[in-house]
XYZ file of C-alpha atoms in Angstrom:
586
model
C 34.334 7.279 90.359
C 32.399 6.437 93.512
C 29.528 8.467 94.637
C 29.912 11.113 97.267
C 27.359 10.775 100.093
C 28.207 13.891 101.841
C 29.971 17.099 101.452
C 33.378 16.808 102.860
C 34.354 19.208 105.634
C 37.087 21.636 105.044
C 39.754 22.383 107.815
C 42.081 25.121 108.816
C 45.832 25.272 108.132
C 48.695 25.364 110.531
C 49.193 29.052 109.571
C 45.638 30.078 110.616
C 46.092 28.218 113.767
C 49.420 30.017 114.561
C 47.662 33.416 113.732
C 44.890 32.341 116.204
C 47.214 31.420 119.022
C 49.182 34.551 118.543
C 46.240 36.538 118.765
C 45.191 34.836 122.019
C 48.686 35.138 123.518
C 48.684 39.026 122.392
C 45.510 39.480 124.139
C 47.007 37.925 127.236
C 49.739 40.406 127.229
C 46.819 42.896 127.492
C 45.111 40.887 130.482
C 42.462 39.294 128.238
C 42.293 35.718 128.276
C 40.229 34.311 125.521
C 38.596 30.921 125.074
C 37.934 31.469 121.519
C 39.601 33.707 118.764
C 38.406 34.961 115.374
C 40.961 35.620 112.921
C 40.610 36.781 109.154
C 41.664 34.417 106.247
C 43.685 35.840 103.166
C 40.530 36.580 101.095
C 38.909 38.299 104.136
C 36.688 35.351 105.514
C 36.435 35.244 109.399
C 36.913 32.169 111.265
C 36.693 31.271 114.919
C 38.987 28.653 116.707
C 38.958 27.257 120.127
C 41.934 28.289 122.375
C 43.307 25.287 123.775
C 45.345 27.126 126.575
C 46.672 30.595 127.184
C 48.957 31.745 129.866
C 51.263 34.806 131.076
C 54.688 33.756 131.355
C 55.956 36.965 132.861
C 56.345 40.665 132.141
C 55.961 41.177 128.396
C 55.545 37.403 127.412
C 52.540 35.156 126.870
C 51.794 31.822 125.350
C 48.548 30.265 123.787
C 47.715 27.144 121.730
C 45.363 25.955 119.283
C 44.524 22.346 118.168
C 44.633 21.828 114.373
C 41.515 20.533 112.737
C 42.035 19.708 109.083
C 38.595 18.773 108.385
C 38.182 15.620 106.320
C 41.559 16.085 104.817
C 43.958 13.165 105.554
C 46.417 15.788 106.777
C 49.509 14.550 108.502
C 49.385 17.299 111.038
C 45.712 17.010 111.863
C 45.125 17.166 115.610
C 48.619 18.613 116.606
C 48.795 21.455 118.923
C 49.948 25.016 117.361
C 51.954 27.217 120.076
C 52.600 30.872 119.648
C 54.481 32.643 122.288
C 54.496 36.465 121.956
C 57.097 38.549 123.353
C 57.277 42.391 123.527
C 60.142 44.085 122.010
C 59.865 47.661 123.753
C 63.707 48.206 123.168
C 63.419 47.584 119.523
C 63.096 50.699 117.078
C 63.645 49.451 113.637
C 62.449 46.720 111.185
C 59.064 45.155 110.986
C 56.669 45.458 114.103
C 56.590 41.585 114.210
C 59.555 39.229 113.991
C 59.436 35.534 113.779
C 61.412 32.537 115.579
C 61.151 28.902 115.113
C 60.117 27.130 118.362
C 60.263 23.267 118.846
C 58.766 21.261 115.991
C 58.904 24.199 113.521
C 61.889 23.947 111.081
C 64.447 26.245 109.775
C 65.144 26.885 106.178
C 68.674 25.974 105.145
C 68.636 25.913 101.254
C 67.879 28.651 98.751
C 65.039 28.210 96.236
C 62.041 28.401 98.816
C 59.904 31.481 99.602
C 62.062 32.165 102.355
C 65.727 33.015 102.968
C 68.010 30.299 104.388
C 68.342 30.854 108.113
C 64.723 31.869 108.494
C 62.140 30.245 110.391
C 59.847 28.053 107.983
C 56.787 30.149 108.551
C 55.625 31.076 105.010
C 54.657 34.508 103.877
C 50.980 34.143 103.923
C 50.936 32.865 107.654
C 53.445 35.612 108.734
C 50.940 38.261 107.262
C 48.069 36.433 108.868
C 49.855 36.278 112.440
C 50.989 39.828 112.123
C 47.598 41.152 111.281
C 46.069 39.071 114.069
C 48.691 40.262 116.548
C 48.043 44.020 115.423
C 44.266 43.653 116.194
C 45.055 43.340 119.828
C 48.398 45.154 120.020
C 48.661 47.903 117.355
C 51.947 49.635 116.845
C 53.488 47.265 119.610
C 56.811 45.544 118.561
C 56.744 41.592 119.290
C 58.405 38.769 118.186
C 56.228 35.765 117.828
C 57.721 32.047 118.329
C 55.693 29.411 116.862
C 56.074 25.710 118.054
C 54.439 22.422 117.026
C 55.273 20.125 119.671
C 56.135 16.863 118.004
C 56.630 18.512 114.840
C 60.241 17.424 114.195
C 59.222 13.590 114.190
C 56.506 14.258 111.999
C 58.580 16.194 109.487
C 60.969 13.355 108.997
C 57.762 11.538 107.197
C 57.196 14.801 104.634
C 59.395 16.282 101.969
C 60.899 18.829 104.476
C 64.320 17.350 104.848
C 64.774 17.218 101.022
C 63.853 20.815 100.593
C 66.243 21.970 102.997
C 63.617 22.735 106.124
C 65.405 21.191 109.086
C 64.352 20.794 112.641
C 60.506 20.343 112.084
C 57.495 21.352 110.017
C 56.637 24.238 107.999
C 53.862 26.616 108.947
C 51.859 26.558 105.636
C 48.817 27.957 103.932
C 47.985 30.166 101.053
C 44.074 30.374 101.422
C 44.009 29.618 105.281
C 42.015 26.444 104.808
C 42.531 22.946 104.145
C 40.458 21.379 101.329
C 39.950 17.927 101.509
C 41.700 15.706 99.011
C 39.935 12.634 98.864
C 40.662 11.744 95.207
C 37.226 10.870 93.729
C 35.167 13.653 95.779
C 37.689 16.184 95.270
C 38.122 15.519 91.574
C 34.314 15.361 91.020
C 34.041 18.755 92.975
C 36.486 20.427 90.343
C 34.718 19.312 87.080
C 31.681 21.651 87.413
C 33.973 24.648 86.799
C 34.442 23.658 83.268
C 30.587 23.882 82.765
C 30.264 27.065 84.883
C 33.004 28.752 82.246
C 31.071 27.487 79.218
C 27.619 28.703 80.637
C 29.112 32.098 81.103
C 30.349 32.104 77.309
C 33.933 31.546 78.095
C 35.523 29.960 75.230
C 39.136 29.857 76.713
C 39.605 28.170 80.010
C 42.742 28.958 82.205
C 43.706 25.555 83.854
C 45.481 26.469 87.069
C 47.172 23.551 89.260
C 47.416 26.033 92.017
C 46.992 29.458 93.475
C 49.948 30.936 91.699
C 48.293 29.816 88.367
C 45.090 31.453 89.174
C 46.808 34.807 90.422
C 48.631 34.877 87.111
C 45.717 34.061 84.994
C 44.054 37.314 86.245
C 47.105 39.237 86.477
C 48.586 38.681 83.175
C 45.820 37.510 81.056
C 42.982 39.588 82.677
C 40.988 36.143 82.929
C 37.447 36.504 84.253
C 36.626 34.595 87.398
C 34.547 32.135 85.630
C 37.363 31.378 83.181
C 39.614 30.376 85.694
C 39.659 26.524 86.709
C 41.470 25.097 89.513
C 42.519 21.843 88.642
C 44.624 20.948 91.633
C 46.914 17.903 90.790
C 44.516 16.654 88.420
C 45.730 18.210 85.252
C 45.040 15.447 82.844
C 41.573 14.695 84.209
C 40.583 18.416 83.944
C 42.321 18.468 80.521
C 40.075 15.506 79.476
C 36.840 17.258 80.741
C 37.798 20.222 78.659
C 38.123 18.285 75.425
C 34.858 16.181 76.318
C 33.181 19.455 77.002
C 34.193 21.217 73.662
C 36.191 24.012 75.140
C 38.073 26.099 72.220
C 41.161 26.918 74.020
C 42.883 25.812 76.948
C 45.632 27.855 78.722
C 47.750 25.798 81.125
C 49.035 28.353 83.721
C 50.638 27.599 86.929
C 54.043 27.449 88.970
C 57.304 26.047 87.415
C 57.518 22.971 89.959
C 53.806 22.003 88.771
C 53.890 22.337 85.174
C 57.578 20.862 84.457
C 55.982 17.669 85.794
C 53.450 18.046 82.968
C 56.193 18.595 80.502
C 57.695 15.241 81.667
C 54.409 13.485 81.130
C 52.958 13.264 84.473
C 49.516 14.231 84.316
C 48.695 13.939 88.234
C 51.211 16.336 89.756
C 51.003 14.836 93.377
C 54.463 13.827 94.426
C 53.465 10.212 95.055
C 52.968 9.747 91.313
C 56.397 10.719 90.357
C 58.935 13.623 90.313
C 60.806 14.588 87.371
C 61.051 18.231 87.720
C 64.708 18.895 88.216
C 65.639 16.107 85.662
C 63.442 17.656 83.091
C 64.862 21.087 83.713
C 68.502 19.796 83.388
C 67.774 18.063 80.393
C 66.185 21.028 78.566
C 69.097 22.909 79.700
C 71.833 20.594 78.364
C 69.796 20.237 75.135
C 69.996 24.350 74.909
C 73.795 24.103 75.374
C 73.968 24.321 79.125
C 77.914 23.044 80.111
C 77.874 19.759 82.126
C 78.643 21.798 85.395
C 75.706 23.477 84.989
C 73.455 20.489 84.337
C 74.983 18.813 87.469
C 74.314 22.071 89.582
C 70.695 21.887 88.423
C 70.400 18.206 89.299
C 71.558 19.042 92.830
C 69.061 21.868 93.613
C 66.335 21.363 96.036
C 63.413 22.659 94.039
C 62.355 23.952 90.527
C 61.983 27.325 91.953
C 65.693 27.229 92.811
C 66.322 26.551 89.226
C 64.770 29.770 88.265
C 67.622 32.006 89.609
C 70.373 29.671 88.370
C 68.826 29.642 84.855
C 68.571 33.585 85.091
C 71.850 34.290 86.256
C 73.548 31.835 83.593
C 71.481 32.952 80.619
C 69.670 29.842 80.037
C 66.116 31.043 81.144
C 64.887 30.247 77.608
C 64.505 26.849 79.000
C 61.016 27.856 80.633
C 59.834 28.562 76.911
C 60.935 25.029 76.123
C 59.018 23.640 79.440
C 55.997 25.484 78.187
C 56.240 24.249 74.611
C 56.595 20.615 75.943
C 53.423 21.234 78.036
C 51.464 22.242 75.030
C 52.841 19.330 72.892
C 51.903 16.858 75.811
C 48.432 18.312 75.997
C 47.959 18.155 72.284
C 48.756 14.534 71.982
C 46.582 13.709 75.058
C 43.633 15.737 73.531
C 44.287 14.147 70.121
C 43.636 10.684 71.897
C 40.768 11.845 73.810
C 38.575 13.835 71.214
C 35.824 11.843 69.762
C 35.536 13.039 66.381
C 35.595 16.506 67.048
C 38.461 19.175 66.871
C 40.583 19.298 70.140
C 41.130 22.637 71.750
C 44.023 24.888 71.024
C 46.589 25.042 73.593
C 48.900 27.647 75.443
C 51.104 27.580 78.285
C 52.486 30.104 80.898
C 55.106 29.217 83.559
C 55.218 31.487 86.566
C 57.389 31.921 89.494
C 56.979 32.412 93.125
C 56.974 36.206 92.696
C 54.230 35.918 89.906
C 56.341 36.968 86.967
C 55.941 35.030 83.807
C 59.030 32.819 83.403
C 58.089 31.040 80.289
C 55.580 31.322 77.293
C 54.759 28.738 74.758
C 55.270 29.488 71.119
C 51.519 29.813 70.887
C 51.739 33.096 73.142
C 55.208 34.155 71.918
C 54.032 34.398 68.342
C 50.696 36.049 69.551
C 48.679 33.368 67.923
C 46.476 32.712 71.008
C 43.240 34.831 70.919
C 44.013 35.843 74.430
C 47.559 36.807 74.634
C 49.301 37.903 77.894
C 48.087 41.089 79.090
C 51.109 43.837 79.727
C 53.447 42.554 82.341
C 56.875 44.108 82.225
C 59.774 41.733 82.623
C 63.473 42.755 81.643
C 67.082 41.721 82.022
C 69.954 44.190 82.629
C 72.834 42.809 81.003
C 76.403 44.363 81.756
C 78.404 44.284 78.430
C 81.913 45.032 80.133
C 84.178 47.512 78.810
C 82.421 47.564 75.535
C 84.058 45.570 72.835
C 82.373 42.096 71.851
C 85.071 39.936 73.244
C 84.389 41.630 76.875
C 80.822 40.160 77.097
C 80.143 36.853 78.749
C 78.638 33.958 77.046
C 75.735 33.983 79.187
C 74.895 37.632 78.229
C 75.327 36.781 74.632
C 72.875 34.183 74.931
C 70.246 36.571 76.369
C 70.862 39.287 74.018
C 70.675 37.252 70.983
C 67.062 36.167 71.993
C 66.021 39.518 72.870
C 62.903 41.202 71.067
C 63.640 44.674 72.290
C 67.193 46.056 73.205
C 67.894 49.195 74.901
C 71.354 50.772 75.285
C 73.508 53.529 74.120
C 74.043 54.018 70.529
C 77.632 52.131 70.290
C 76.256 49.424 72.385
C 73.263 48.939 70.099
C 75.536 49.025 67.172
C 77.760 46.204 68.562
C 75.322 43.901 70.360
C 71.561 44.348 69.273
C 70.439 41.360 67.281
C 69.043 41.756 63.857
C 65.232 42.319 63.892
C 65.149 43.434 67.420
C 63.551 46.839 68.325
C 66.113 49.329 69.521
C 65.617 51.974 72.243
C 68.218 54.504 72.736
C 68.967 55.358 76.194
C 69.327 59.087 76.739
C 69.668 61.382 79.692
C 66.091 61.297 80.925
C 65.504 57.906 82.548
C 61.966 58.679 82.882
C 61.812 58.408 79.048
C 63.602 55.110 79.116
C 61.118 53.803 81.746
C 57.992 54.540 79.648
C 59.629 53.302 76.413
C 60.329 49.779 78.269
C 56.803 49.856 79.808
C 55.343 50.134 76.295
C 57.125 47.016 75.376
C 55.670 45.072 78.344
C 55.072 41.204 77.246
C 58.124 41.060 75.080
C 61.639 39.908 75.788
C 63.471 43.051 76.946
C 67.373 43.528 77.397
C 68.802 46.548 78.897
C 72.417 46.762 78.130
C 74.548 48.456 80.582
C 78.170 49.323 80.086
C 80.627 47.759 82.374
C 78.732 46.197 85.324
C 75.106 47.298 85.800
C 75.460 47.227 89.682
C 78.409 49.457 90.070
C 77.139 53.220 89.416
C 74.845 51.278 87.005
C 71.327 51.651 85.712
C 69.798 48.848 87.660
C 69.050 50.705 90.843
C 67.505 53.202 88.668
C 65.323 50.913 86.760
C 64.224 49.503 90.045
C 63.136 53.016 91.196
C 61.267 53.974 88.228
C 59.632 50.671 87.514
C 58.934 49.085 90.978
C 56.352 46.763 89.714
C 58.677 45.207 86.874
C 60.498 41.847 87.375
C 63.932 42.810 86.843
C 66.794 40.165 86.649
C 70.401 41.568 86.483
C 73.261 39.688 84.581
C 76.474 41.267 85.835
C 79.475 42.068 83.593
C 83.128 42.881 83.764
C 83.365 46.581 85.078
C 85.468 49.118 83.807
C 86.848 49.604 87.139
C 88.295 45.957 87.063
C 89.939 46.652 83.779
C 91.121 49.746 84.568
C 92.973 48.619 87.688
C 94.309 45.681 85.404
C 95.677 48.291 83.286
C 97.277 50.255 86.014
C 98.870 46.972 87.666
C 97.311 47.988 90.877
C 94.833 46.218 93.364
C 91.596 48.243 93.282
C 90.759 47.184 96.958
C 92.947 50.054 98.446
C 91.584 52.637 95.940
C 88.516 54.901 96.647
C 85.919 54.574 93.937
C 83.623 57.230 93.000
C 81.524 58.454 90.301
C 80.874 61.870 88.634
C 78.058 60.520 86.572
C 75.064 62.831 86.525
C 76.264 65.153 89.454
C 79.264 67.277 89.630
C 82.940 66.588 90.366
C 82.719 67.886 94.125
C 82.179 64.223 95.257
C 85.616 63.334 93.517
C 87.616 66.259 95.010
C 86.167 65.178 98.412
C 87.286 61.675 97.780
C 90.679 63.009 96.874
C 90.796 65.131 99.876
C 90.590 61.913 102.255
C 92.110 59.292 100.076
C 95.453 59.225 98.338
C 94.374 57.025 95.630
C 90.988 57.494 93.719
C 89.463 55.952 90.869
C 86.629 57.992 89.222
C 84.192 57.682 86.552
C 83.607 60.546 84.504
C 80.941 61.439 81.895
C 80.412 63.706 78.817
C 79.669 66.685 81.010
C 82.217 65.902 83.883
C 85.236 65.237 81.924
C 88.650 64.157 82.871
C 90.040 67.809 82.175
C 87.163 69.334 84.246
C 87.960 66.910 87.005
C 91.714 67.721 86.702
C 91.114 71.524 86.794
C 88.884 71.056 90.157
C 91.913 69.172 91.726
C 94.302 71.901 90.863
C 91.804 74.401 92.140
C 91.623 72.678 95.554
C 95.287 72.921 95.645
C 96.102 69.024 95.634
C 99.351 67.980 93.992
C 98.509 65.050 92.115
C 99.397 62.758 88.996
C 96.463 61.720 87.002
C 96.133 58.878 84.623
C 93.231 58.986 82.028
C 91.932 55.523 80.775
C 90.020 56.097 77.407
C 87.942 53.587 75.456
C 89.255 50.649 77.586
C 89.009 47.555 75.885
C 88.494 49.022 72.473
C 90.918 48.943 69.591
C 91.684 52.486 69.911
C 92.306 52.367 73.693
C 94.493 55.117 75.145
C 96.111 55.581 78.432
C 97.347 59.003 79.413
C 99.431 59.935 82.577
C 100.457 63.452 83.723
C 100.118 66.016 86.322
C 96.970 67.268 87.174
C 97.628 70.637 85.508
C 98.661 69.284 82.275
C 95.603 66.870 82.149
C 93.458 69.752 82.806
C 94.518 71.457 79.370
C 94.251 68.228 77.448
C 91.555 66.656 75.334
C 89.868 63.359 76.307
C 86.844 61.187 75.948
C 84.288 62.168 78.648
C 83.254 58.450 79.375
C 86.586 57.788 80.656
C 88.131 56.633 84.183
C 90.780 58.593 85.817
C 92.995 57.415 88.535
C 94.172 60.262 90.599
C 97.221 59.748 92.965
C 98.240 62.586 95.116
C 100.861 63.265 97.459
C 100.377 62.246 100.842
C 99.229 65.112 103.173
C 101.966 65.961 105.936
């Protein structure tokens, strides 16, 4: 390493520059023309930037620009001009106060897997929040559209990873901290090493090694890690790990975003893109080893980012791959530490993989078995699995893979008997959803599967859980709905039926549906039974034939068709589906 002769100067991100330009333009709409602007970084620090140009463009429109200063970092966009045009939207009355658009030189997202949806301007979430806050300082409660431009950005973007990531037409407006930290390799690495000594001096025997902000936040959120115990290693994962070994750290928890740590799992100890990139190849290989079919492996290889693989693995039931990634990170770390340890015992290792949303995607066996002295603090993550009509042959292979790995399974009694794996904790779902939510919260940090009959998105439990557990990370794996099977048994297309549910309410919505549609398919429950529904149809004066479909997909499945009056006097299973076909009203 070379000596550092001076402290390197930090710079400001394109997101900070866009916020400053937007504030200057917003001020111009209020007839104030600023030569410099102060905005606040995400951590609350104020920074002041010079305004290069500002002008009114007519009634309700103004534009301003700021020249980016990246400090001593060799940033490809250093010296470029960031322009923000602010236009009032006085005729708009819904949505956010600030909307965003991409001007010349700013790209548009075209692929899934990034922090923004396809079609959105490539202005990342943190810069958007900074821009909105800056505009609100000048124009509180005023609806505006902010168009960000970076002249020359389209040409510069061709020399970045944007085309590969599916960001087309220009650069991305980036920044999670608001600052550009110089990355002269020797100086930057030397500036990171003292963090380990600070942790040890503060009595921290466990160090949380985080390659970026996602890992830092997750360490504090999921591990309740102290500030001094979190060590930012940037791309220098191997160098900081070596320093932990040399310094006598007892335990190292590598924690970070999937896209970073999957490189470490592949043996890449400097995670900068110029040293290599085996992210999707590693994910695809581990998925194949877990039994993923060839089409899924090919699909994973064709994705633009590791983050895009998160959703794909979840929806196909192969999200255990992230545990495998974490285990391989631990294996690689142990191998490297064993080579570097000079006589002393190397640290214990653990690993947690996190996503963009902060949820823990994967845990090494050292965490899953709670062998670490600092296991994950409670963080609720669960998967709602549709079990189809109810019999085992109707559940999808992806759902089976998830259920077999579950540590906690919630469901109805019959579902638990049919699907819960041996040894898993069972939670019976009753009528009080608040009690279910509390029971699930008490199991935070474990693998939780909630079994939902039919499809969980069709009058299902997933919406209720999202309402009662707003902070939980919930993934839904759909199943075959009883509606699909009922329509198949009836031999009718279900796109021309009115679909309605009496679950948890009364039969009035069903009767109202019969009044407006000649063909209705209704879900019943133990209280609002097929016979009760039939009696209401008769009482309402409708001439109709009903078909009751009981225990669909089960060996004792029964289908009964008769006039409404006859069904009203029968005995039927409450959890049934009723098809109502009334005579046309003249």
